[in-house]
């Protein structure tokens, strides 16, 4: 009987100690364990993360659709070129991005293996929209762009 009570007390102590170590992480603990990422809400439905060159200048920006709000989760959200390019042009003024380059075929897209990359070229930056496609018989149809990657031609990320 005494050993049964001792065993039960030991189990209760073990369960309590496991439960206390399994509580949610606090900010300091998360930052010690994982890399912190800063994101900016540049529009209600567009988030931006950035990489920086050694001099602190932005060398790459990634825009992606917001996937959640306090009210809902958006499972299928994509970026629109028509909505995203003006955002990039607002953040990177023409004096910094340069003029849009004209190509003989206009904006070029590369499709391979269910993915698509559409590139917009400027003198100092490129904007690559990356998304997915779906085969529709004889041709591929755009499902949607998942990210837009803005890279500076003359800045290396550290």
Tab-separated table of N, CA, C and O in Angstrom, residues 23-129:
chain	number	residue	atom	x	y	z
A	23	UNK	N	4.673	24.417	-21.135
A	23	UNK	CA	3.887	25.629	-21.312
A	23	UNK	C	4.372	26.387	-22.546
A	23	UNK	O	5.476	26.171	-23.028
A	24	UNK	N	3.564	27.291	-23.013
A	24	UNK	CA	3.891	28.060	-24.210
A	24	UNK	C	5.195	28.821	-24.029
A	24	UNK	O	5.531	29.258	-22.929
A	25	UNK	N	5.909	28.973	-25.123
A	25	UNK	CA	7.175	29.703	-25.120
A	25	UNK	C	6.899	31.190	-24.931
A	25	UNK	O	5.907	31.707	-25.416
A	26	UNK	N	7.805	31.880	-24.258
A	26	UNK	CA	7.686	33.323	-24.203
A	26	UNK	C	8.585	33.923	-25.291
A	26	UNK	O	9.323	33.203	-25.976
A	27	UNK	N	8.531	35.225	-25.465
A	27	UNK	CA	9.258	35.878	-26.553
A	27	UNK	C	10.763	35.617	-26.475
A	27	UNK	O	11.395	35.287	-27.472
A	28	UNK	N	11.334	35.729	-25.306
A	28	UNK	CA	12.776	35.531	-25.156
A	28	UNK	C	13.171	34.106	-25.538
A	28	UNK	O	14.151	33.887	-26.244
A	29	UNK	N	12.383	33.130	-25.104
A	29	UNK	CA	12.685	31.736	-25.414
A	29	UNK	C	12.582	31.480	-26.926
A	29	UNK	O	13.420	30.787	-27.490
A	30	UNK	N	11.565	32.036	-27.553
A	30	UNK	CA	11.437	31.864	-29.004
A	30	UNK	C	12.607	32.482	-29.745
A	30	UNK	O	13.156	31.894	-30.671
A	31	UNK	N	13.021	33.685	-29.312
A	31	UNK	CA	14.129	34.362	-29.987
A	31	UNK	C	15.459	33.657	-29.763
A	31	UNK	O	16.351	33.755	-30.599
A	32	UNK	N	15.606	32.949	-28.659
A	32	UNK	CA	16.824	32.171	-28.431
A	32	UNK	C	16.863	30.935	-29.325
A	32	UNK	O	17.924	30.495	-29.735
A	33	UNK	N	15.700	30.404	-29.633
A	33	UNK	CA	15.622	29.150	-30.372
A	33	UNK	C	15.503	29.351	-31.879
A	33	UNK	O	16.010	28.547	-32.656
A	34	UNK	N	14.833	30.422	-32.303
A	34	UNK	CA	14.541	30.621	-33.721
A	34	UNK	C	14.997	31.997	-34.191
A	34	UNK	O	15.062	32.943	-33.413
A	35	UNK	N	15.257	32.076	-35.486
A	35	UNK	CA	15.605	33.366	-36.083
A	35	UNK	C	14.355	34.240	-36.127
A	35	UNK	O	13.290	33.801	-36.554
A	36	UNK	N	14.495	35.476	-35.680
A	36	UNK	CA	13.375	36.407	-35.701
A	36	UNK	C	13.283	37.029	-37.095
A	36	UNK	O	14.283	37.406	-37.686
A	37	UNK	N	12.078	37.146	-37.598
A	37	UNK	CA	11.830	37.727	-38.913
A	37	UNK	C	10.927	38.934	-38.732
A	37	UNK	O	9.891	38.840	-38.075
A	38	UNK	N	11.331	40.061	-39.304
A	38	UNK	CA	10.483	41.243	-39.274
A	38	UNK	C	9.679	41.300	-40.550
A	38	UNK	O	10.225	41.159	-41.642
A	39	UNK	N	8.406	41.506	-40.414
A	39	UNK	CA	7.530	41.645	-41.574
A	39	UNK	C	6.782	42.960	-41.451
A	39	UNK	O	6.496	43.433	-40.348
A	40	UNK	N	6.478	43.545	-42.596
A	40	UNK	CA	5.766	44.810	-42.645
A	40	UNK	C	4.463	44.598	-43.408
A	40	UNK	O	4.459	43.985	-44.470
A	41	UNK	N	3.381	45.116	-42.872
A	41	UNK	CA	2.090	45.054	-43.559
A	41	UNK	C	2.004	46.285	-44.461
A	41	UNK	O	1.609	47.359	-44.012
A	42	UNK	N	2.388	46.122	-45.725
A	42	UNK	CA	2.407	47.269	-46.638
A	42	UNK	C	1.015	47.559	-47.210
A	42	UNK	O	0.764	48.654	-47.709
A	43	UNK	N	0.162	46.587	-47.146
A	43	UNK	CA	-1.261	46.706	-47.462
A	43	UNK	C	-1.972	45.716	-46.550
A	43	UNK	O	-1.342	44.791	-46.043
A	44	UNK	N	-3.270	45.862	-46.376
A	44	UNK	CA	-3.961	44.907	-45.496
A	44	UNK	C	-3.770	43.448	-45.930
A	44	UNK	O	-3.782	42.554	-45.105
A	45	UNK	N	-3.542	43.224	-47.211
A	45	UNK	CA	-3.413	41.857	-47.710
A	45	UNK	C	-2.024	41.541	-48.266
A	45	UNK	O	-1.841	40.535	-48.937
A	46	UNK	N	-1.006	42.397	-47.997
A	46	UNK	CA	0.347	42.149	-48.499
A	46	UNK	C	1.364	42.353	-47.379
A	46	UNK	O	1.422	43.421	-46.781
A	47	UNK	N	2.168	41.301	-47.131
A	47	UNK	CA	3.258	41.371	-46.160
A	47	UNK	C	4.586	41.469	-46.890
A	47	UNK	O	4.752	40.895	-47.961
A	48	UNK	N	5.535	42.168	-46.277
A	48	UNK	CA	6.851	42.338	-46.864
A	48	UNK	C	7.915	41.937	-45.854
A	48	UNK	O	7.842	42.313	-44.688
A	49	UNK	N	8.888	41.143	-46.307
A	49	UNK	CA	10.097	40.884	-45.531
A	49	UNK	C	11.268	41.364	-46.370
A	49	UNK	O	11.165	41.454	-47.600
A	50	UNK	N	12.384	41.678	-45.724
A	50	UNK	CA	13.516	42.245	-46.450
A	50	UNK	C	14.829	41.619	-45.998
A	50	UNK	O	14.955	41.181	-44.858
A	51	UNK	N	15.785	41.619	-46.925
A	51	UNK	CA	17.173	41.262	-46.653
A	51	UNK	C	17.984	42.534	-46.864
A	51	UNK	O	17.594	43.403	-47.655
A	52	UNK	N	19.125	42.614	-46.205
A	52	UNK	CA	19.898	43.847	-46.252
A	52	UNK	C	21.337	43.592	-46.689
A	52	UNK	O	21.908	42.540	-46.406
A	53	UNK	N	21.903	44.592	-47.351
A	53	UNK	CA	23.317	44.570	-47.718
A	53	UNK	C	24.136	44.954	-46.492
A	53	UNK	O	23.592	45.400	-45.475
A	54	UNK	N	25.442	44.804	-46.578
A	54	UNK	CA	26.313	45.101	-45.434
A	54	UNK	C	26.244	46.561	-45.008
A	54	UNK	O	26.506	46.887	-43.852
A	55	UNK	N	25.844	47.469	-45.916
A	55	UNK	CA	25.723	48.885	-45.558
A	55	UNK	C	24.342	49.242	-45.000
A	55	UNK	O	24.051	50.405	-44.739
A	56	UNK	N	23.476	48.239	-44.818
A	56	UNK	CA	22.150	48.475	-44.249
A	56	UNK	C	21.061	48.754	-45.275
A	56	UNK	O	19.889	48.831	-44.926
A	57	UNK	N	21.429	48.909	-46.536
A	57	UNK	CA	20.444	49.164	-47.593
A	57	UNK	C	19.693	47.865	-47.920
A	57	UNK	O	20.269	46.768	-47.869
A	58	UNK	N	18.428	47.989	-48.280
A	58	UNK	CA	17.656	46.825	-48.700
A	58	UNK	C	18.257	46.297	-50.005
A	58	UNK	O	18.516	47.061	-50.933
A	59	UNK	N	18.482	44.988	-50.061
A	59	UNK	CA	18.999	44.381	-51.290
A	59	UNK	C	17.976	43.426	-51.902
A	59	UNK	O	18.052	43.097	-53.084
A	60	UNK	N	17.000	42.993	-51.094
A	60	UNK	CA	15.965	42.088	-51.582
A	60	UNK	C	14.720	42.242	-50.716
A	60	UNK	O	14.826	42.340	-49.491
A	61	UNK	N	13.575	42.282	-51.356
A	61	UNK	CA	12.302	42.326	-50.638
A	61	UNK	C	11.431	41.188	-51.163
A	61	UNK	O	11.434	40.916	-52.365
A	62	UNK	N	10.704	40.562	-50.270
A	62	UNK	CA	9.759	39.526	-50.665
A	62	UNK	C	8.377	39.969	-50.207
A	62	UNK	O	8.164	40.236	-49.028
A	63	UNK	N	7.476	40.077	-51.163
A	63	UNK	CA	6.087	40.410	-50.855
A	63	UNK	C	5.267	39.144	-51.000
A	63	UNK	O	5.457	38.375	-51.958
A	64	UNK	N	4.373	38.934	-50.059
A	64	UNK	CA	3.519	37.760	-50.120
A	64	UNK	C	2.132	38.119	-49.612
A	64	UNK	O	1.976	39.071	-48.847
A	65	UNK	N	1.142	37.370	-50.055
A	65	UNK	CA	-0.215	37.683	-49.591
A	65	UNK	C	-0.368	37.378	-48.114
A	65	UNK	O	0.210	36.424	-47.599
A	66	UNK	N	-1.121	38.227	-47.436
A	66	UNK	CA	-1.449	37.954	-46.047
A	66	UNK	C	-2.350	36.734	-46.002
A	66	UNK	O	-3.292	36.627	-46.784
A	67	UNK	N	-2.069	35.830	-45.111
A	67	UNK	CA	-2.831	34.580	-45.057
A	67	UNK	C	-3.808	34.540	-43.887
A	67	UNK	O	-4.582	33.618	-43.782
A	68	UNK	N	-3.727	35.539	-42.995
A	68	UNK	CA	-4.652	35.538	-41.867
A	68	UNK	C	-4.852	36.950	-41.358
A	68	UNK	O	-4.022	37.816	-41.549
A	69	UNK	N	-5.983	37.140	-40.748
A	69	UNK	CA	-6.281	38.369	-40.022
A	69	UNK	C	-6.813	37.931	-38.667
A	69	UNK	O	-6.938	36.732	-38.406
A	70	UNK	N	-7.152	38.877	-37.822
A	70	UNK	CA	-7.715	38.492	-36.533
A	70	UNK	C	-9.079	37.836	-36.681
A	70	UNK	O	-9.542	37.133	-35.797
A	71	UNK	N	-9.721	38.067	-37.825
A	71	UNK	CA	-11.059	37.518	-38.030
A	71	UNK	C	-11.090	36.233	-38.828
A	71	UNK	O	-12.004	35.431	-38.703
A	72	UNK	N	-10.087	35.997	-39.709
A	72	UNK	CA	-10.193	34.841	-40.604
A	72	UNK	C	-8.830	34.387	-41.104
A	72	UNK	O	-7.843	35.110	-41.044
A	73	UNK	N	-8.826	33.162	-41.610
A	73	UNK	CA	-7.658	32.591	-42.274
A	73	UNK	C	-7.997	32.503	-43.759
A	73	UNK	O	-9.074	32.033	-44.129
A	74	UNK	N	-7.089	33.004	-44.589
A	74	UNK	CA	-7.295	32.969	-46.039
A	74	UNK	C	-6.394	31.868	-46.590
A	74	UNK	O	-5.180	32.038	-46.690
A	75	UNK	N	-6.975	30.713	-46.915
A	75	UNK	CA	-6.181	29.574	-47.354
A	75	UNK	C	-5.661	29.736	-48.773
A	75	UNK	O	-4.558	29.319	-49.081
A	76	UNK	N	-6.457	30.297	-49.637
A	76	UNK	CA	-6.040	30.468	-51.025
A	76	UNK	C	-5.952	31.959	-51.294
A	76	UNK	O	-6.947	32.606	-51.603
A	77	UNK	N	-4.756	32.489	-51.116
A	77	UNK	CA	-4.574	33.900	-51.401
A	77	UNK	C	-3.363	34.045	-52.306
A	77	UNK	O	-2.372	33.338	-52.151
A	78	UNK	N	-3.476	34.934	-53.247
A	78	UNK	CA	-2.413	35.142	-54.218
A	78	UNK	C	-2.171	36.636	-54.389
A	78	UNK	O	-2.953	37.461	-53.927
A	79	UNK	N	-1.064	36.952	-55.065
A	79	UNK	CA	-0.746	38.340	-55.375
A	79	UNK	C	-1.193	38.662	-56.788
A	79	UNK	O	-1.059	37.847	-57.694
A	80	UNK	N	-1.660	39.856	-56.972
A	80	UNK	CA	-2.007	40.361	-58.293
A	80	UNK	C	-0.875	41.262	-58.763
A	80	UNK	O	-0.413	42.131	-58.014
A	81	UNK	N	-0.410	41.057	-60.009
A	81	UNK	CA	0.609	41.948	-60.561
A	81	UNK	C	0.104	43.388	-60.572
A	81	UNK	O	0.840	44.311	-60.231
A	82	UNK	N	-1.145	43.574	-60.973
A	82	UNK	CA	-1.720	44.921	-61.079
A	82	UNK	C	-1.753	45.645	-59.737
A	82	UNK	O	-1.642	46.860	-59.678
A	83	UNK	N	-1.906	44.902	-58.643
A	83	UNK	CA	-1.933	45.509	-57.319
A	83	UNK	C	-0.527	45.622	-56.720
A	83	UNK	O	-0.228	46.583	-56.007
A	84	UNK	N	0.338	44.670	-57.016
A	84	UNK	CA	1.647	44.601	-56.364
A	84	UNK	C	2.677	45.535	-56.989
A	84	UNK	O	3.471	46.154	-56.270
A	85	UNK	N	2.686	45.679	-58.302
A	85	UNK	CA	3.683	46.549	-58.946
A	85	UNK	C	3.565	47.993	-58.453
A	85	UNK	O	4.584	48.606	-58.125
A	86	UNK	N	2.377	48.575	-58.332
A	86	UNK	CA	2.301	49.929	-57.758
A	86	UNK	C	2.833	50.010	-56.320
A	86	UNK	O	3.390	51.035	-55.924
A	87	UNK	N	2.685	48.943	-55.547
A	87	UNK	CA	3.222	48.922	-54.186
A	87	UNK	C	4.748	48.981	-54.248
A	87	UNK	O	5.382	49.751	-53.525
A	88	UNK	N	5.347	48.175	-55.128
A	88	UNK	CA	6.809	48.187	-55.277
A	88	UNK	C	7.264	49.553	-55.769
A	88	UNK	O	8.226	50.127	-55.258
A	89	UNK	N	6.560	50.111	-56.730
A	89	UNK	CA	6.929	51.428	-57.263
A	89	UNK	C	6.790	52.519	-56.210
A	89	UNK	O	7.529	53.499	-56.224
A	90	UNK	N	5.870	52.359	-55.272
A	90	UNK	CA	5.731	53.298	-54.156
A	90	UNK	C	6.910	53.169	-53.188
A	90	UNK	O	7.459	54.164	-52.726
A	91	UNK	N	7.304	51.949	-52.896
A	91	UNK	CA	8.387	51.715	-51.941
A	91	UNK	C	9.766	52.000	-52.528
A	91	UNK	O	10.681	52.383	-51.809
A	92	UNK	N	9.906	51.778	-53.821
A	92	UNK	CA	11.182	51.990	-54.503
A	92	UNK	C	10.934	53.033	-55.593
A	92	UNK	O	10.537	52.698	-56.705
A	93	UNK	N	11.136	54.304	-55.284
A	93	UNK	CA	10.828	55.355	-56.261
A	93	UNK	C	11.667	55.202	-57.540
A	93	UNK	O	12.723	54.573	-57.539
A	94	UNK	N	11.168	55.791	-58.615
A	94	UNK	CA	11.835	55.661	-59.916
A	94	UNK	C	13.291	56.107	-59.856
A	94	UNK	O	14.145	55.521	-60.521
A	95	UNK	N	13.603	57.104	-59.033
A	95	UNK	CA	14.994	57.568	-58.915
A	95	UNK	C	15.909	56.453	-58.413
A	95	UNK	O	17.099	56.449	-58.693
A	96	UNK	N	15.354	55.490	-57.686
A	96	UNK	CA	16.153	54.367	-57.184
A	96	UNK	C	16.024	53.124	-58.062
A	96	UNK	O	17.000	52.430	-58.312
A	97	UNK	N	14.813	52.819	-58.542
A	97	UNK	CA	14.610	51.588	-59.315
A	97	UNK	C	15.013	51.752	-60.772
A	97	UNK	O	15.322	50.796	-61.448
A	98	UNK	N	15.015	52.992	-61.272
A	98	UNK	CA	15.297	53.228	-62.680
A	98	UNK	C	14.044	53.040	-63.519
A	98	UNK	O	12.974	52.678	-63.019
A	99	UNK	N	14.185	53.279	-64.789
A	99	UNK	CA	13.051	53.147	-65.718
A	99	UNK	C	12.780	51.678	-66.015
A	99	UNK	O	13.681	50.844	-65.967
A	100	UNK	N	11.533	51.374	-66.332
A	100	UNK	CA	11.178	50.013	-66.726
A	100	UNK	C	11.821	49.726	-68.071
A	100	UNK	O	11.747	50.540	-68.997
A	101	UNK	N	12.472	48.578	-68.180
A	101	UNK	CA	13.160	48.227	-69.411
A	101	UNK	C	12.172	47.635	-70.409
A	101	UNK	O	11.307	46.842	-70.042
A	102	UNK	N	12.331	48.011	-71.632
A	102	UNK	CA	11.492	47.473	-72.709
A	102	UNK	C	12.200	46.261	-73.296
A	102	UNK	O	13.389	46.286	-73.562
A	103	UNK	N	11.477	45.194	-73.452
A	103	UNK	CA	12.022	44.010	-74.122
A	103	UNK	C	11.195	43.768	-75.368
A	103	UNK	O	10.018	44.154	-75.436
A	104	UNK	N	11.790	43.119	-76.377
A	104	UNK	CA	11.049	42.900	-77.625
A	104	UNK	C	9.724	42.160	-77.426
A	104	UNK	O	8.757	42.417	-78.107
A	105	UNK	N	9.683	41.260	-76.430
A	105	UNK	CA	8.473	40.474	-76.204
A	105	UNK	C	7.640	40.986	-75.031
A	105	UNK	O	6.668	40.357	-74.651
A	106	UNK	N	8.026	42.089	-74.436
A	106	UNK	CA	7.319	42.606	-73.264
A	106	UNK	C	7.743	41.862	-72.014
A	106	UNK	O	8.884	41.439	-71.887
A	107	UNK	N	6.839	41.664	-71.087
A	107	UNK	CA	7.123	40.941	-69.847
A	107	UNK	C	7.247	39.462	-70.185
A	107	UNK	O	6.413	38.907	-70.901
A	108	UNK	N	8.294	38.817	-69.677
A	108	UNK	CA	8.527	37.409	-69.977
A	108	UNK	C	8.137	36.523	-68.817
A	108	UNK	O	8.354	36.868	-67.657
A	109	UNK	N	7.554	35.365	-69.143
A	109	UNK	CA	7.211	34.362	-68.141
A	109	UNK	C	7.858	33.041	-68.520
A	109	UNK	O	7.893	32.688	-69.695
A	110	UNK	N	8.353	32.331	-67.508
A	110	UNK	CA	8.908	30.992	-67.698
A	110	UNK	C	8.032	30.012	-66.935
A	110	UNK	O	7.766	30.210	-65.746
A	111	UNK	N	7.586	28.972	-67.640
A	111	UNK	CA	6.703	27.968	-67.033
A	111	UNK	C	7.415	26.629	-67.087
A	111	UNK	O	7.890	26.216	-68.142
A	112	UNK	N	7.489	25.955	-65.940
A	112	UNK	CA	8.113	24.633	-65.883
A	112	UNK	C	7.608	23.888	-64.660
A	112	UNK	O	7.575	24.438	-63.560
A	113	UNK	N	7.208	22.638	-64.872
A	113	UNK	CA	6.863	21.770	-63.750
A	113	UNK	C	5.782	22.286	-62.829
A	113	UNK	O	5.863	22.103	-61.630
A	114	UNK	N	4.798	22.967	-63.354
A	114	UNK	CA	3.702	23.460	-62.525
A	114	UNK	C	3.977	24.783	-61.844
A	114	UNK	O	3.202	25.228	-61.015
A	115	UNK	N	5.109	25.413	-62.182
A	115	UNK	CA	5.394	26.724	-61.604
A	115	UNK	C	5.597	27.746	-62.713
A	115	UNK	O	5.877	27.405	-63.858
A	116	UNK	N	5.444	29.005	-62.345
A	116	UNK	CA	5.614	30.097	-63.293
A	116	UNK	C	6.394	31.216	-62.615
A	116	UNK	O	6.201	31.493	-61.434
A	117	UNK	N	7.295	31.828	-63.368
A	117	UNK	CA	8.001	33.019	-62.915
A	117	UNK	C	7.835	34.077	-63.991
A	117	UNK	O	8.159	33.847	-65.156
A	118	UNK	N	7.301	35.217	-63.604
A	118	UNK	CA	7.122	36.344	-64.513
A	118	UNK	C	8.012	37.469	-64.023
A	118	UNK	O	7.936	37.870	-62.865
A	119	UNK	N	8.883	37.967	-64.917
A	119	UNK	CA	9.882	38.958	-64.530
A	119	UNK	C	9.590	40.312	-65.143
A	119	UNK	O	9.340	40.416	-66.343
A	120	UNK	N	9.639	41.338	-64.289
A	120	UNK	CA	9.549	42.735	-64.709
A	120	UNK	C	10.925	43.339	-64.462
A	120	UNK	O	11.416	43.315	-63.330
A	121	UNK	N	11.547	43.854	-65.514
A	121	UNK	CA	12.904	44.394	-65.414
A	121	UNK	C	12.899	45.916	-65.402
A	121	UNK	O	12.237	46.554	-66.225
A	122	UNK	N	13.653	46.460	-64.464
A	122	UNK	CA	13.909	47.891	-64.372
A	122	UNK	C	15.423	48.066	-64.449
A	122	UNK	O	16.171	47.084	-64.380
A	123	UNK	N	15.883	49.292	-64.573
A	123	UNK	CA	17.323	49.529	-64.670
A	123	UNK	C	18.080	49.009	-63.448
A	123	UNK	O	19.156	48.422	-63.591
A	124	UNK	N	17.538	49.188	-62.256
A	124	UNK	CA	18.265	48.835	-61.033
A	124	UNK	C	17.668	47.679	-60.238
A	124	UNK	O	18.288	47.209	-59.286
A	125	UNK	N	16.466	47.251	-60.571
A	125	UNK	CA	15.832	46.147	-59.844
A	125	UNK	C	15.147	45.200	-60.819
A	125	UNK	O	14.887	45.556	-61.973
A	126	UNK	N	14.864	44.002	-60.329
A	126	UNK	CA	13.965	43.085	-61.024
A	126	UNK	C	12.857	42.713	-60.050
A	126	UNK	O	13.069	42.670	-58.830
A	127	UNK	N	11.691	42.457	-60.589
A	127	UNK	CA	10.566	41.955	-59.796
A	127	UNK	C	10.182	40.615	-60.404
A	127	UNK	O	9.751	40.559	-61.563
A	128	UNK	N	10.370	39.543	-59.658
A	128	UNK	CA	9.985	38.207	-60.102
A	128	UNK	C	8.728	37.782	-59.362
A	128	UNK	O	8.744	37.661	-58.135
A	129	UNK	N	7.662	37.567	-60.095
A	129	UNK	CA	6.436	37.007	-59.531
A	129	UNK	C	6.536	35.491	-59.700
A	129	UNK	O	6.735	35.012	-60.817
